[in-house]
mmCIF file of C-alpha atoms in Angstrom:
data_model
loop_
_atom_site.group_PDB
_atom_site.id
_atom_site.type_symbol
_atom_site.label_atom_id
_atom_site.label_comp_id
_atom_site.label_asym_id
_atom_site.label_seq_id
_atom_site.Cartn_x
_atom_site.Cartn_y
_atom_site.Cartn_z
ATOM 1 C CA GLU A 1 -9.159 8.325 15.109
ATOM 2 C CA ALA A 2 -5.580 8.300 16.374
ATOM 3 C CA GLY A 3 -2.873 7.503 13.852
ATOM 4 C CA VAL A 4 0.020 5.081 14.012
ATOM 5 C CA ALA A 5 2.273 5.956 16.945
ATOM 6 C CA GLN A 6 6.000 5.286 17.074
ATOM 7 C CA SER A 7 8.659 5.888 19.672
ATOM 8 C CA PRO A 8 11.254 7.097 20.089
ATOM 9 C CA ARG A 9 11.332 9.626 17.256
ATOM 10 C CA TYR A 10 15.131 9.829 17.293
ATOM 11 C CA LYS A 11 17.862 7.547 18.571
ATOM 12 C CA ILE A 12 21.639 7.765 18.433
ATOM 13 C CA ILE A 13 23.696 4.732 19.419
ATOM 14 C CA GLU A 14 27.185 3.413 18.903
ATOM 15 C CA LYS A 15 27.860 0.422 16.693
ATOM 16 C CA ARG A 16 27.508 -2.954 18.411
ATOM 17 C CA GLN A 17 24.934 -1.543 20.838
ATOM 18 C CA SER A 18 21.326 -2.716 20.808
ATOM 19 C CA VAL A 19 18.198 -0.650 20.197
ATOM 20 C CA ALA A 20 14.432 -1.209 20.192
ATOM 21 C CA PHE A 21 11.629 0.634 18.470
ATOM 22 C CA TRP A 22 7.974 0.550 19.414
ATOM 23 C CA CYS A 23 4.869 0.852 17.248
ATOM 24 C CA ASN A 24 1.209 1.165 18.197
ATOM 25 C CA PRO A 25 -0.986 0.719 15.101
ATOM 26 C CA ILE A 26 -4.406 2.190 14.519
ATOM 27 C CA SER A 27 -6.930 0.447 16.740
ATOM 28 C CA GLY A 28 -8.418 -2.612 15.087
ATOM 29 C CA HIS A 29 -5.875 -2.838 12.284
ATOM 30 C CA ALA A 30 -4.942 -6.456 11.734
ATOM 31 C CA THR A 31 -1.905 -5.980 9.497
ATOM 32 C CA LEU A 32 1.286 -4.289 10.650
ATOM 33 C CA TYR A 33 4.430 -3.536 8.639
ATOM 34 C CA TRP A 34 7.964 -2.439 9.499
ATOM 35 C CA TYR A 35 9.931 -0.647 6.781
ATOM 36 C CA GLN A 36 13.526 0.580 6.639
ATOM 37 C CA GLN A 37 14.111 3.826 4.748
ATOM 38 C CA ILE A 38 17.750 4.628 4.113
ATOM 39 C CA LEU A 39 18.528 8.233 3.172
ATOM 40 C CA GLY A 40 17.854 8.802 -0.519
ATOM 41 C CA GLN A 41 15.929 5.563 -0.968
ATOM 42 C CA GLY A 42 12.334 4.449 -0.780
ATOM 43 C CA PRO A 43 11.018 2.405 2.127
ATOM 44 C CA LYS A 44 11.947 -1.281 2.070
ATOM 45 C CA LEU A 45 9.719 -3.836 3.766
ATOM 46 C CA LEU A 46 11.399 -5.654 6.653
ATOM 47 C CA ILE A 47 8.524 -7.658 8.119
ATOM 48 C CA GLN A 48 4.752 -7.972 7.847
ATOM 49 C CA PHE A 49 2.428 -9.261 10.569
ATOM 50 C CA GLN A 50 -1.157 -10.405 10.254
ATOM 51 C CA ASN A 51 -2.516 -10.185 13.795
ATOM 52 C CA ASN A 52 0.335 -11.740 15.793
ATOM 53 C CA GLY A 53 1.623 -14.024 13.033
ATOM 54 C CA VAL A 54 4.433 -13.282 10.574
ATOM 55 C CA VAL A 55 3.312 -13.109 6.929
ATOM 56 C CA ASP A 56 6.601 -12.084 5.330
ATOM 57 C CA ASP A 57 10.046 -11.602 6.864
ATOM 58 C CA SER A 58 12.091 -12.483 3.798
ATOM 59 C CA GLN A 59 14.028 -9.183 3.857
ATOM 60 C CA LEU A 60 14.648 -9.058 7.604
ATOM 61 C CA PRO A 61 18.343 -9.584 8.488
ATOM 62 C CA LYS A 62 17.565 -12.201 11.063
ATOM 63 C CA ASP A 63 21.104 -12.426 12.427
ATOM 64 C CA ARG A 64 20.657 -9.007 14.021
ATOM 65 C CA PHE A 65 17.041 -7.894 13.601
ATOM 66 C CA SER A 66 14.035 -9.303 15.415
ATOM 67 C CA ALA A 67 10.421 -8.227 15.696
ATOM 68 C CA GLU A 68 7.393 -9.326 17.609
ATOM 69 C CA ARG A 69 3.750 -8.420 17.841
ATOM 70 C CA LEU A 70 2.420 -9.833 21.046
ATOM 71 C CA LYS A 71 -1.371 -10.071 21.323
ATOM 72 C CA GLY A 72 -1.711 -8.760 17.780
ATOM 73 C CA VAL A 73 -1.559 -5.084 18.764
ATOM 74 C CA ASP A 74 1.703 -3.269 19.587
ATOM 75 C CA SER A 75 4.940 -4.289 17.957
ATOM 76 C CA THR A 76 8.623 -3.902 18.725
ATOM 77 C CA LEU A 77 11.553 -4.052 16.331
ATOM 78 C CA LYS A 78 14.998 -4.753 17.795
ATOM 79 C CA ILE A 79 18.496 -4.505 16.390
ATOM 80 C CA GLN A 80 21.299 -6.295 18.207
ATOM 81 C CA PRO A 81 24.116 -5.546 17.550
ATOM 82 C CA ALA A 82 23.735 -2.446 15.407
ATOM 83 C CA LYS A 83 25.996 -1.687 12.450
ATOM 84 C CA LEU A 84 26.767 1.624 10.789
ATOM 85 C CA GLU A 85 24.668 0.634 7.768
ATOM 86 C CA ASP A 86 21.579 0.334 9.983
ATOM 87 C CA SER A 87 21.369 4.128 10.123
ATOM 88 C CA ALA A 88 17.954 4.843 8.621
ATOM 89 C CA VAL A 89 14.382 5.821 9.389
ATOM 90 C CA TYR A 90 12.292 2.907 10.591
ATOM 91 C CA LEU A 91 8.667 3.237 9.595
ATOM 92 C CA CYS A 92 5.704 1.364 10.981
ATOM 93 C CA ALA A 93 2.467 1.075 9.002
ATOM 94 C CA SER A 94 -0.856 -0.623 9.576
ATOM 95 C CA ARG A 95 -3.786 -1.695 7.441
ATOM 96 C CA SER A 96 -7.226 -2.571 8.622
ATOM 97 C CA GLY A 97 -8.139 -5.880 6.998
ATOM 98 C CA THR A 98 -8.113 -8.195 4.056
ATOM 99 C CA GLY A 99 -10.299 -5.974 1.866
ATOM 100 C CA GLU A 100 -8.418 -2.752 2.474
ATOM 101 C CA TYR A 101 -5.585 -1.428 0.347
ATOM 102 C CA GLU A 102 -4.391 1.674 2.180
ATOM 103 C CA GLN A 103 -1.454 1.451 4.556
ATOM 104 C CA TYR A 104 -1.294 4.152 7.242
ATOM 105 C CA PHE A 105 2.206 5.196 8.239
ATOM 106 C CA GLY A 106 3.611 6.443 11.509
ATOM 107 C CA PRO A 107 6.112 9.344 11.685
ATOM 108 C CA GLY A 108 9.074 6.983 11.895
ATOM 109 C CA THR A 109 12.108 6.598 14.152
ATOM 110 C CA ARG A 110 15.341 8.076 12.877
ATOM 111 C CA LEU A 111 18.280 5.892 13.956
ATOM 112 C CA THR A 112 21.863 7.088 13.747
ATOM 113 C CA VAL A 113 24.603 4.539 14.412
ATOM 114 C CA THR A 114 28.027 6.058 15.082
ATOM 115 C CA ALA B 1 9.767 -9.677 -8.929
ATOM 116 C CA GLN B 2 8.281 -6.237 -8.959
ATOM 117 C CA SER B 3 10.273 -3.020 -9.120
ATOM 118 C CA VAL B 4 9.631 0.702 -9.396
ATOM 119 C CA THR B 5 11.848 3.359 -10.952
ATOM 120 C CA GLN B 6 11.354 7.037 -10.312
ATOM 121 C CA LEU B 7 13.409 8.740 -12.955
ATOM 122 C CA ASP B 8 14.035 12.029 -11.151
ATOM 123 C CA SER B 9 15.446 12.254 -7.636
ATOM 124 C CA GLN B 10 14.759 16.005 -7.440
ATOM 125 C CA VAL B 11 12.386 18.283 -9.335
ATOM 126 C CA PRO B 12 12.528 22.054 -8.739
ATOM 127 C CA VAL B 13 9.689 24.143 -10.180
ATOM 128 C CA PHE B 14 8.297 27.607 -9.756
ATOM 129 C CA GLU B 15 4.996 28.197 -7.993
ATOM 130 C CA GLU B 16 1.967 27.931 -10.308
ATOM 131 C CA ALA B 17 3.982 26.033 -12.916
ATOM 132 C CA PRO B 18 2.944 22.544 -14.062
ATOM 133 C CA VAL B 19 4.871 19.501 -12.877
ATOM 134 C CA GLU B 20 5.225 15.831 -13.821
ATOM 135 C CA LEU B 21 6.884 13.236 -11.606
ATOM 136 C CA ARG B 22 7.751 10.116 -13.541
ATOM 137 C CA CYS B 23 7.263 6.538 -12.405
ATOM 138 C CA ASN B 24 7.866 3.306 -14.283
ATOM 139 C CA TYR B 25 7.261 -0.159 -12.918
ATOM 140 C CA SER B 26 7.972 -3.738 -13.845
ATOM 141 C CA SER B 27 5.743 -6.623 -12.933
ATOM 142 C CA SER B 28 4.821 -9.923 -14.457
ATOM 143 C CA VAL B 29 1.324 -9.965 -12.994
ATOM 144 C CA SER B 30 -1.552 -7.591 -12.453
ATOM 145 C CA VAL B 31 -0.516 -4.435 -10.685
ATOM 146 C CA TYR B 32 -2.008 -1.967 -8.317
ATOM 147 C CA LEU B 33 -0.266 1.401 -8.250
ATOM 148 C CA PHE B 34 0.012 4.060 -5.588
ATOM 149 C CA TRP B 35 1.516 7.479 -5.019
ATOM 150 C CA TYR B 36 2.434 8.370 -1.439
ATOM 151 C CA VAL B 37 3.538 11.825 -0.262
ATOM 152 C CA GLN B 38 5.828 12.583 2.659
ATOM 153 C CA TYR B 39 5.745 16.145 3.967
ATOM 154 C CA PRO B 40 8.712 17.312 6.076
ATOM 155 C CA ASN B 41 8.860 15.544 9.453
ATOM 156 C CA GLN B 42 5.687 13.571 8.776
ATOM 157 C CA GLY B 43 4.834 9.992 7.853
ATOM 158 C CA LEU B 44 3.860 8.857 4.371
ATOM 159 C CA GLN B 45 0.288 9.572 3.293
ATOM 160 C CA LEU B 46 -1.596 7.997 0.406
ATOM 161 C CA LEU B 47 -2.079 10.568 -2.360
ATOM 162 C CA LEU B 48 -3.886 8.480 -4.969
ATOM 163 C CA LYS B 49 -4.153 4.944 -6.245
ATOM 164 C CA TYR B 50 -5.029 2.882 -9.312
ATOM 165 C CA LEU B 51 -6.785 -0.401 -8.575
ATOM 166 C CA SER B 52 -8.981 -0.946 -11.640
ATOM 167 C CA GLY B 53 -11.352 0.888 -13.965
ATOM 168 C CA SER B 54 -10.523 4.328 -15.299
ATOM 169 C CA THR B 55 -6.823 4.715 -15.995
ATOM 170 C CA LEU B 56 -6.869 8.374 -14.934
ATOM 171 C CA VAL B 57 -7.086 8.853 -11.183
ATOM 172 C CA GLU B 58 -7.219 12.081 -9.215
ATOM 173 C CA SER B 59 -6.476 13.299 -5.698
ATOM 174 C CA ILE B 60 -8.428 15.852 -3.704
ATOM 175 C CA ASN B 61 -5.645 18.451 -3.950
ATOM 176 C CA GLY B 62 -5.365 18.604 -7.736
ATOM 177 C CA PHE B 63 -2.854 15.869 -8.539
ATOM 178 C CA GLU B 64 -3.646 13.228 -11.139
ATOM 179 C CA ALA B 65 -1.915 10.125 -12.434
ATOM 180 C CA GLU B 66 -2.515 7.973 -15.474
ATOM 181 C CA PHE B 67 -1.949 4.238 -15.614
ATOM 182 C CA ASN B 68 -0.362 3.333 -18.944
ATOM 183 C CA LYS B 69 -0.058 -0.423 -19.263
ATOM 184 C CA SER B 70 1.775 -0.421 -22.595
ATOM 185 C CA GLN B 71 4.451 1.940 -21.278
ATOM 186 C CA THR B 72 4.366 0.464 -17.754
ATOM 187 C CA SER B 73 4.112 3.961 -16.332
ATOM 188 C CA PHE B 74 2.126 5.792 -13.668
ATOM 189 C CA HIS B 75 3.303 9.413 -13.917
ATOM 190 C CA LEU B 76 2.014 12.008 -11.452
ATOM 191 C CA ARG B 77 0.998 15.443 -12.728
ATOM 192 C CA LYS B 78 -0.354 18.718 -11.443
ATOM 193 C CA PRO B 79 -1.181 21.644 -13.739
ATOM 194 C CA SER B 80 -0.300 24.355 -11.197
ATOM 195 C CA VAL B 81 1.734 23.698 -8.038
ATOM 196 C CA HIS B 82 1.628 25.529 -4.730
ATOM 197 C CA ILE B 83 4.311 26.087 -2.110
ATOM 198 C CA SER B 84 2.484 23.609 0.126
ATOM 199 C CA ASP B 85 3.147 20.825 -2.411
ATOM 200 C CA THR B 86 6.800 20.804 -1.364
ATOM 201 C CA ALA B 87 7.389 17.213 -0.244
ATOM 202 C CA GLU B 88 8.881 13.886 -1.240
ATOM 203 C CA TYR B 89 6.722 11.727 -3.488
ATOM 204 C CA PHE B 90 6.964 7.940 -3.662
ATOM 205 C CA CYS B 91 5.498 5.686 -6.311
ATOM 206 C CA ALA B 92 4.672 2.141 -5.175
ATOM 207 C CA VAL B 93 3.396 -1.086 -6.723
ATOM 208 C CA SER B 94 1.636 -4.120 -5.313
ATOM 209 C CA ASP B 95 0.432 -7.308 -6.938
ATOM 210 C CA LEU B 96 -2.348 -7.700 -4.397
ATOM 211 C CA VAL B 97 -4.859 -5.632 -2.571
ATOM 212 C CA GLY B 98 -5.856 -6.939 0.793
ATOM 213 C CA GLY B 99 -4.564 -10.172 2.256
ATOM 214 C CA ALA B 100 -0.796 -10.432 2.090
ATOM 215 C CA GLN B 101 -0.484 -7.148 0.211
ATOM 216 C CA LYS B 102 2.978 -5.595 0.357
ATOM 217 C CA LEU B 103 4.256 -2.485 -1.358
ATOM 218 C CA VAL B 104 7.446 -2.065 -3.366
ATOM 219 C CA PHE B 105 8.496 1.587 -3.394
ATOM 220 C CA GLY B 106 10.535 3.664 -5.789
ATOM 221 C CA GLN B 107 13.446 5.789 -4.630
ATOM 222 C CA GLY B 108 11.351 8.920 -4.246
ATOM 223 C CA THR B 109 11.281 12.320 -5.961
ATOM 224 C CA ARG B 110 11.828 15.459 -3.945
ATOM 225 C CA LEU B 111 9.578 18.238 -5.267
ATOM 226 C CA THR B 112 10.744 21.733 -4.398
ATOM 227 C CA ILE B 113 8.532 24.707 -5.176
ATOM 228 C CA ASN B 114 10.230 28.051 -5.593
ATOM 229 C CA PRO B 115 8.265 31.302 -5.180
#
């Protein structure tokens, strides 16, 4: 089966610009996660969706970050406006259902804000 | 709140030597523990997990980890490493499996294997 797809793989923008990342989870996976991984740190959860509803967005900086999962499949994560400290790898992961424990990760999008 | 501490940011070892990557966690409730591996330019992959039962868990490529509740640890070990084990390893904890499960990750340990 195909894995979690993310695009773009790399993005360089200037501060105050906006950027969007796209994630296509594994087919049939109900739960989708967005993580931020700053260099030298472990991934930090930004937002969790169950189908097209938000389960947890407590660590999402909502003044500049937004995410949606229309129709419970693909998801986009947007940053507007970007700051230097947003430079990181943004990881998308999916999990199949309520009884499953394993999260499957995409390759990530590396964002550099200059 | 849960947290995970990986005590070593980098671990260099020679090929065929044993290795231990240390992980300690804090949690006030039941825990489920995971080790994920990230090979260069790839996404994270689940290496092994502890959910319940035997405290010693193994992966298919020779790694093992032991859940120690009294020491709140979940150290990862391999008796003889290979060049292909070069990667970053992340320990993670969750208080749920299924449902609203979310993972809290440690900072990662970069394992470098020297020939």
